[in-house]
CSV table of C-alpha atoms in Angstrom, one decimal:
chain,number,residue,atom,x,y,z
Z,1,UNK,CA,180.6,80.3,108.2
Z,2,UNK,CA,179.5,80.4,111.8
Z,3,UNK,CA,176.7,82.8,111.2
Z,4,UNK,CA,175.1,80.3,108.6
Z,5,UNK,CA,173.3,77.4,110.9
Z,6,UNK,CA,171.3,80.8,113.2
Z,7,UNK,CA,170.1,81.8,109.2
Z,8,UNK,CA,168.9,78.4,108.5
Z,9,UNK,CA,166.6,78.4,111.6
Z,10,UNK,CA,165.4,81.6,111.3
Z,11,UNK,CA,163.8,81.3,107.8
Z,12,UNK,CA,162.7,77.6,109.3
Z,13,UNK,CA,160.8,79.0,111.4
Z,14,UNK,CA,159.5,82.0,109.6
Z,15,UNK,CA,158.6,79.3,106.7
Z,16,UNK,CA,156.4,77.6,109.5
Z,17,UNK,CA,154.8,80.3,111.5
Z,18,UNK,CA,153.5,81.6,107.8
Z,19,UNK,CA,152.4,77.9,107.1
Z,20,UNK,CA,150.6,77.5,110.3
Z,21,UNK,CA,149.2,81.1,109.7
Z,22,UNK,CA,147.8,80.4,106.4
Z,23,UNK,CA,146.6,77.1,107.3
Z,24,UNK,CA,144.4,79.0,110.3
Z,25,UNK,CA,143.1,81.3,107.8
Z,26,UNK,CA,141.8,78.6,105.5
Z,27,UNK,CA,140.2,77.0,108.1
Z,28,UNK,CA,138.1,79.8,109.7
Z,29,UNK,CA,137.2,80.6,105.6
Z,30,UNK,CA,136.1,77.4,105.7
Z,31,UNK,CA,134.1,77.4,108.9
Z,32,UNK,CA,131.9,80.5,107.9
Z,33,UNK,CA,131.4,79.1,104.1
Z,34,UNK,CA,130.0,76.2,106.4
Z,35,UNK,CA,128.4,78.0,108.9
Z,36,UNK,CA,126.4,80.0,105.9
Z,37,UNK,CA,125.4,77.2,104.3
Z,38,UNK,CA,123.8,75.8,106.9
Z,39,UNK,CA,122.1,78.9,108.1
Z,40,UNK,CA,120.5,79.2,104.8
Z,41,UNK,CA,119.3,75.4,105.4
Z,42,UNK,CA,118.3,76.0,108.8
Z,43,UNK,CA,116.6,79.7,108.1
Z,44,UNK,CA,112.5,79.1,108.2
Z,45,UNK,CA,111.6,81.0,105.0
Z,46,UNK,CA,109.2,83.7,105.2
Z,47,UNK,CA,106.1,83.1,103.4
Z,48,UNK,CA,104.5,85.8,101.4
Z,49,UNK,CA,102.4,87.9,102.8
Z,50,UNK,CA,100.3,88.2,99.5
Z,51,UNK,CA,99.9,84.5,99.3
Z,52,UNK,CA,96.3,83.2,100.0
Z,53,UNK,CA,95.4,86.0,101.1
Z,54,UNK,CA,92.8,88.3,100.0
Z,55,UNK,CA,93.7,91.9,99.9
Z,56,UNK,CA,92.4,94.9,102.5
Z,57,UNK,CA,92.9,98.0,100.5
Z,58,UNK,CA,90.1,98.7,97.9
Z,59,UNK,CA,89.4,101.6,96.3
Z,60,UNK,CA,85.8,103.0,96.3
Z,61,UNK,CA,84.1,105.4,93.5
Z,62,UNK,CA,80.8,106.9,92.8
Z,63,UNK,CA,78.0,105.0,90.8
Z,64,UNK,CA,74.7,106.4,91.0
Z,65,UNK,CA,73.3,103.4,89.3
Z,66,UNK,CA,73.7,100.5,92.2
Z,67,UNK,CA,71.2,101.3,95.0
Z,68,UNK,CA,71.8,101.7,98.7
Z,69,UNK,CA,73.7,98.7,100.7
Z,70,UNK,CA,71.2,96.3,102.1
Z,71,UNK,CA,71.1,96.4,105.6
Z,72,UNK,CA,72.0,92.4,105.7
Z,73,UNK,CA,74.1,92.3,103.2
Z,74,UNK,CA,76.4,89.1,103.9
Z,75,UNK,CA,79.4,90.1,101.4
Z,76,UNK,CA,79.8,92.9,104.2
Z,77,UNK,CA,82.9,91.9,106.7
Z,78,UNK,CA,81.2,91.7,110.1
Z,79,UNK,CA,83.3,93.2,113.0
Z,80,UNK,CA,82.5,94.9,116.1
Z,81,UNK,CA,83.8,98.5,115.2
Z,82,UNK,CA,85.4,99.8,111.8
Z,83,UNK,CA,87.7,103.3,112.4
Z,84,UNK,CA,89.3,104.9,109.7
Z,85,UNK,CA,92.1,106.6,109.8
Z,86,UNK,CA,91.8,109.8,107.6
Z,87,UNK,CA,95.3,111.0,106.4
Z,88,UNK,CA,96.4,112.9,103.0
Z,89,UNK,CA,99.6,112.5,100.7
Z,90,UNK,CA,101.8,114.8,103.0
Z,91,UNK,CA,101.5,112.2,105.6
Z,92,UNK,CA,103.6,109.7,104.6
Z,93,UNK,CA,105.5,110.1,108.2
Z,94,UNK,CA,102.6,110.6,110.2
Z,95,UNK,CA,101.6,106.9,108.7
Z,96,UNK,CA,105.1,105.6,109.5
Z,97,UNK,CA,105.0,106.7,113.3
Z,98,UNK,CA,101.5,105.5,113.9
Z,99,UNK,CA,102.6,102.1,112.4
Z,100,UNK,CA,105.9,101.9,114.6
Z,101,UNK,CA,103.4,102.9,117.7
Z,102,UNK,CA,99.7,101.4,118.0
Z,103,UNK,CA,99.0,101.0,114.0
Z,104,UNK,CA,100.3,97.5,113.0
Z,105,UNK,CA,102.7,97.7,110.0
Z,106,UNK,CA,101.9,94.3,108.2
Z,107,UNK,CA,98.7,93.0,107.3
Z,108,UNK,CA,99.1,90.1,109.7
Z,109,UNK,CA,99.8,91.8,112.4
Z,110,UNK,CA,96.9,93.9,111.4
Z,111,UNK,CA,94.4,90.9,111.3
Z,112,UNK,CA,95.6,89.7,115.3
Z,113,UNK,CA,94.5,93.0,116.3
Z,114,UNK,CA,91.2,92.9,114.8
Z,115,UNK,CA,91.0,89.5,116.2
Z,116,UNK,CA,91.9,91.1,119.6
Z,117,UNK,CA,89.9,93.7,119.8
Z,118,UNK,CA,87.0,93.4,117.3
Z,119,UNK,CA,88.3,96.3,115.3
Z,120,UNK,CA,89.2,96.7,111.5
Z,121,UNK,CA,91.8,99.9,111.0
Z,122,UNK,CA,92.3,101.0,107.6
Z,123,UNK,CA,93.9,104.8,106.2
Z,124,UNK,CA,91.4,106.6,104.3
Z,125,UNK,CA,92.6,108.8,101.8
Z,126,UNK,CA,91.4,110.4,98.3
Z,127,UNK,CA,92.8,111.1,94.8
Z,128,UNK,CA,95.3,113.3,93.5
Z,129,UNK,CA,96.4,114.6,89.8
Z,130,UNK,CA,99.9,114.7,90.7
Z,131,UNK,CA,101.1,110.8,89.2
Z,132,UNK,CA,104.1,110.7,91.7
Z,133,UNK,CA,102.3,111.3,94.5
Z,134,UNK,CA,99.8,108.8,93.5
Z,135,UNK,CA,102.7,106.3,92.8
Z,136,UNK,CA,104.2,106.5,95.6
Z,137,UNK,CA,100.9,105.7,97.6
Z,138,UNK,CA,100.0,102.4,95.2
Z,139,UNK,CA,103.9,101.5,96.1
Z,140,UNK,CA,102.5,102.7,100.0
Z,141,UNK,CA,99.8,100.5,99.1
Z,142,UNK,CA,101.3,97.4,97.8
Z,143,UNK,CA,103.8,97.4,101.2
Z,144,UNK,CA,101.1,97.8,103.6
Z,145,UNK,CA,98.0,96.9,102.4
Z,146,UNK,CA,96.2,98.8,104.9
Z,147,UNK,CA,94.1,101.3,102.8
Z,148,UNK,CA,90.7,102.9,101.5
Z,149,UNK,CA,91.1,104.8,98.5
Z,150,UNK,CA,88.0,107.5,98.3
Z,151,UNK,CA,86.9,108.8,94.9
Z,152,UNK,CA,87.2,112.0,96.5
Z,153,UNK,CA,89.9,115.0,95.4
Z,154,UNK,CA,92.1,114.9,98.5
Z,155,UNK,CA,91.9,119.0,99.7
Z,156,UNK,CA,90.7,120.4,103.0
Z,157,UNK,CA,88.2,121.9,101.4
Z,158,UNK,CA,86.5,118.8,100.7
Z,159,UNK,CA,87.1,117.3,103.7
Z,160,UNK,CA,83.0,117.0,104.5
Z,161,UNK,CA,82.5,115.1,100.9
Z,162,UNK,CA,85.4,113.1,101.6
Z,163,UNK,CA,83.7,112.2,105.2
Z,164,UNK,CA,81.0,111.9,103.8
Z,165,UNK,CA,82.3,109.1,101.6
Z,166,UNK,CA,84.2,107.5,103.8
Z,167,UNK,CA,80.6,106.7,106.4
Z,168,UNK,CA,79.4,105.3,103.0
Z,169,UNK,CA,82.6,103.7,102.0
Z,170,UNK,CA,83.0,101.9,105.8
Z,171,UNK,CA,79.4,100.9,105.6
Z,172,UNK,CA,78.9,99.2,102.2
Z,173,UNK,CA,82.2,97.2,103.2
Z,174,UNK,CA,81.8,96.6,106.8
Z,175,UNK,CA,78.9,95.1,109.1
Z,176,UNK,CA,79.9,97.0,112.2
Z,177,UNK,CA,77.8,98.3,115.4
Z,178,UNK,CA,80.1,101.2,115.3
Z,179,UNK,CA,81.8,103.3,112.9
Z,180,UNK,CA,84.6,105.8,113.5
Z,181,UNK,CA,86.4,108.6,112.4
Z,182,UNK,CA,90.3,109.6,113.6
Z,183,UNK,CA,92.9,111.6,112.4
Z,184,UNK,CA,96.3,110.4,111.6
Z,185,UNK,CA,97.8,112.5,114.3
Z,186,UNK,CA,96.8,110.8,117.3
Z,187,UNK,CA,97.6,108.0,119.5
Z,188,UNK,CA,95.3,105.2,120.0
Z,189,UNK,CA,94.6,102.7,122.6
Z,190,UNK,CA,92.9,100.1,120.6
Z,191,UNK,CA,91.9,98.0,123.8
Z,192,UNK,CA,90.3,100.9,125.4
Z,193,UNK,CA,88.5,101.9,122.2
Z,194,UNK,CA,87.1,98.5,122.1
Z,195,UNK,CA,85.8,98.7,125.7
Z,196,UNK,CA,84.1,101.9,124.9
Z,197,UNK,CA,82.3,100.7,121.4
Z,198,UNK,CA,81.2,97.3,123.6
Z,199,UNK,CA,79.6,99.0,126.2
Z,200,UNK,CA,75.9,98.2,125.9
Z,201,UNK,CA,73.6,101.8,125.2
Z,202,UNK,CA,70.2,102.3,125.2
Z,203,UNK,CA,69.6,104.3,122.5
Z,204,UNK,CA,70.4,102.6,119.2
Z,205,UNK,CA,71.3,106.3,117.2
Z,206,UNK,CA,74.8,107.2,119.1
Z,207,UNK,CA,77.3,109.7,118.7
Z,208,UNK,CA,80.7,109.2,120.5
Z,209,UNK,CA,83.0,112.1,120.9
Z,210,UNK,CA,83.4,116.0,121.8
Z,211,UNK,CA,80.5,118.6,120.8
Z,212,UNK,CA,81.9,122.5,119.9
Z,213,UNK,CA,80.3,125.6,119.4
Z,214,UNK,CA,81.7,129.4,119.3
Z,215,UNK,CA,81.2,132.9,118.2
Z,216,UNK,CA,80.7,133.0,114.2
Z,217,UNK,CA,83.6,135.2,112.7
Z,218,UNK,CA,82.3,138.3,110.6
Z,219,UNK,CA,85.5,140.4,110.0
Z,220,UNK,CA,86.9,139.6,106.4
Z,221,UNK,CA,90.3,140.5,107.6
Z,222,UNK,CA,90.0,137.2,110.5
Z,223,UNK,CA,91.5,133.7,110.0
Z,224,UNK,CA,88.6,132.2,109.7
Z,225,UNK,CA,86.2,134.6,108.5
Z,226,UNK,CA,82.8,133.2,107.5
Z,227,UNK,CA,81.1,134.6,104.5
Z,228,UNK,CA,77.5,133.3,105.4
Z,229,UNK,CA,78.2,134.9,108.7
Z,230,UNK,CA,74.6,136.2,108.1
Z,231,UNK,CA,72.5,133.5,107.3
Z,232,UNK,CA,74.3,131.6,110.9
Z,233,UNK,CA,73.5,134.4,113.3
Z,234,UNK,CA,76.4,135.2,116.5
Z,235,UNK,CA,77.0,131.9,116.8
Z,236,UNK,CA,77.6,128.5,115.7
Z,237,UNK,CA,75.2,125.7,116.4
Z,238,UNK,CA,76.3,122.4,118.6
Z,239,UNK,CA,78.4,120.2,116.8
Z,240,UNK,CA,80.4,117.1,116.2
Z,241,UNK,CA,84.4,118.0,116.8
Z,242,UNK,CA,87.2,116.5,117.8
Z,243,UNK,CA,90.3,113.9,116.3
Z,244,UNK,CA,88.3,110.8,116.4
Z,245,UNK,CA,84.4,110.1,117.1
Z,246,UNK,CA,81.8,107.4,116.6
Z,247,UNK,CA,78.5,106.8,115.1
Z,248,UNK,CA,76.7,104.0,115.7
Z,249,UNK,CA,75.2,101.8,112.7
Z,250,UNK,CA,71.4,103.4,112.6
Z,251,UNK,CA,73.2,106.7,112.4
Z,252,UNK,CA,75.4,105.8,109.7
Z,253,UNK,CA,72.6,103.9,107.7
Z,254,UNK,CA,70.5,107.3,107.2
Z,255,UNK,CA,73.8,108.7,105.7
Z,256,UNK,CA,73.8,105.5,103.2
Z,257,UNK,CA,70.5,106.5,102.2
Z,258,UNK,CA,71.1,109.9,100.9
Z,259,UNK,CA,72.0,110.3,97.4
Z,260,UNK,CA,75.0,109.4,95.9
Z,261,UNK,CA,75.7,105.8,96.8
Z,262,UNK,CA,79.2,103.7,96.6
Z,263,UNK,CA,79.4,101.1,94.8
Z,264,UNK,CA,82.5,98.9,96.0
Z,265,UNK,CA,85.5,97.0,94.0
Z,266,UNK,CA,88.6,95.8,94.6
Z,267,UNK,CA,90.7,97.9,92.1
Z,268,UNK,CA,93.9,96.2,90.2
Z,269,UNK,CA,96.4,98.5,91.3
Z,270,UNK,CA,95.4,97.9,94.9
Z,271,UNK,CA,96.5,94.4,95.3
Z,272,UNK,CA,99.2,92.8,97.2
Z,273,UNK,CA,102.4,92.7,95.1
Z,274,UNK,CA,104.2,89.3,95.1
Z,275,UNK,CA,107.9,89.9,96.6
């Protein structure tokens, strides 16, 4: 009988530590149901980047029938300097560190640097028969909006057509004073670029960049071999070489006029998708 009061308090006490216990729990439940609620209130919601906005990636392809691109055509985007960044379907991670470095990885982020420097980025890259590979770059596409899509097979072998295409593709769209050419394995200083394609020249036909030329390669059993090794002579001629160079406008223009022009359109499958 004496040990029966020291039993009572015991589970007295037990019975209110658990009560104060659960109690505590309730309450901090109830604080971070509260707390989310009113972070969801507070939260500014992200607007769409697709909204009102019109999109950057087009897709260009061949029609002989439109003529050349009128030198003052006004549905061309005017900006100081265009550069294009020439990059293939095995490049999705090149793409991805250029965007977490200099190249801006959403389309408004994109337009402030323009604005900054009075440059317009944009990948160029072809076509391609393989459909996953070409669904993953409209899915590319759709994120980023930060593309050209050439008409152009995308192999190294074609890499002059598909330069070729791109001078036309950059002019017809863009009413620049400059127009350049970079692969996707550099890294760029946008502000110094800008400072360059500003500086005043006085010669209105101008190539920025490196110049090569070397010994011409005869021995079938080399590298890089050259069958017309004959018709070139010992050596190659001076020529435009490097990761990235310029031409000015007037340069580009006589490339416009050869045969072949682009005609421009803003393809379906190119446009921003709503999230």
């Amino acid at each position: 009988m004496p040990s029966s009061p020291p039993n009572s308090i015991f589970h007295y006490r037990s019975s209110f530590f658990k009560s104060r216990r659960s109690s505590f729990i309730f309450f901090l439940c109830l604080l971070f149901i509260l707390s989310s609620f009113l972070f969801s209130l507070l939260r500014p919601v992200r607007p769409n980047p697709c909204t009102n906005r019109k999109p950057k990636s087009v897709r260009v392809v061949w029609d002989t029938n439109v003529g050349a691109v009128a030198k003052n055509d006004k549905s061309r985007y005017k900006v100081m300097g265009f550069v294009g960044i020439f990059t293939g379907f095995e490049s999705v991670g090149r793409r991805q560190s250029l965007r977490n470095t200099w190249f801006p990885s959403d389309p408004n982020s994109l337009q402030r640097l323009e604005e900054a420097t009075g440059l317009a980025f944009r990948f160029i890259i072809g076509r391609t028969s393989d459909r996953w590979k070409m669904s993953a770059l409209q899915r590319e596409i759709a994120e980023y909006d930060d593309f050209i899509q050439l008409d152009i097979q995308e192999e190294y072998s074609k890499l002059p057509y598909k330069t070729l295409a791109y001078f036309k593709a950059a002019y017809a769209l863009f009413e620049a004073d400059f127009y350049v050419k970079a692969d996707d394995d550099i890294y760029l200083r946008p502000d110094r670029l800008s400072l360059l394609v500003a500086k005043e020249r006085s010669h209105r036909q101008t190539y920025i960049g490196c110049m090569k030329k070397g010994p011409v390669f005869t021995d079938p059993k080399l590298k890089w071999y050259e069958p017309q090794s004959n018709m070139l002579g010992t050596e190659y001629f001076l020529h435009a070489y490097g990761p990235i160079y310029a031409l000015s406008a007037d340069v580009v223009s006589s490339l416009v006029a050869l045969r072949n022009n682009r005609h421009v359109f803003l393809s379906p499958q190119l446009n921003c998708l709503a999230t």
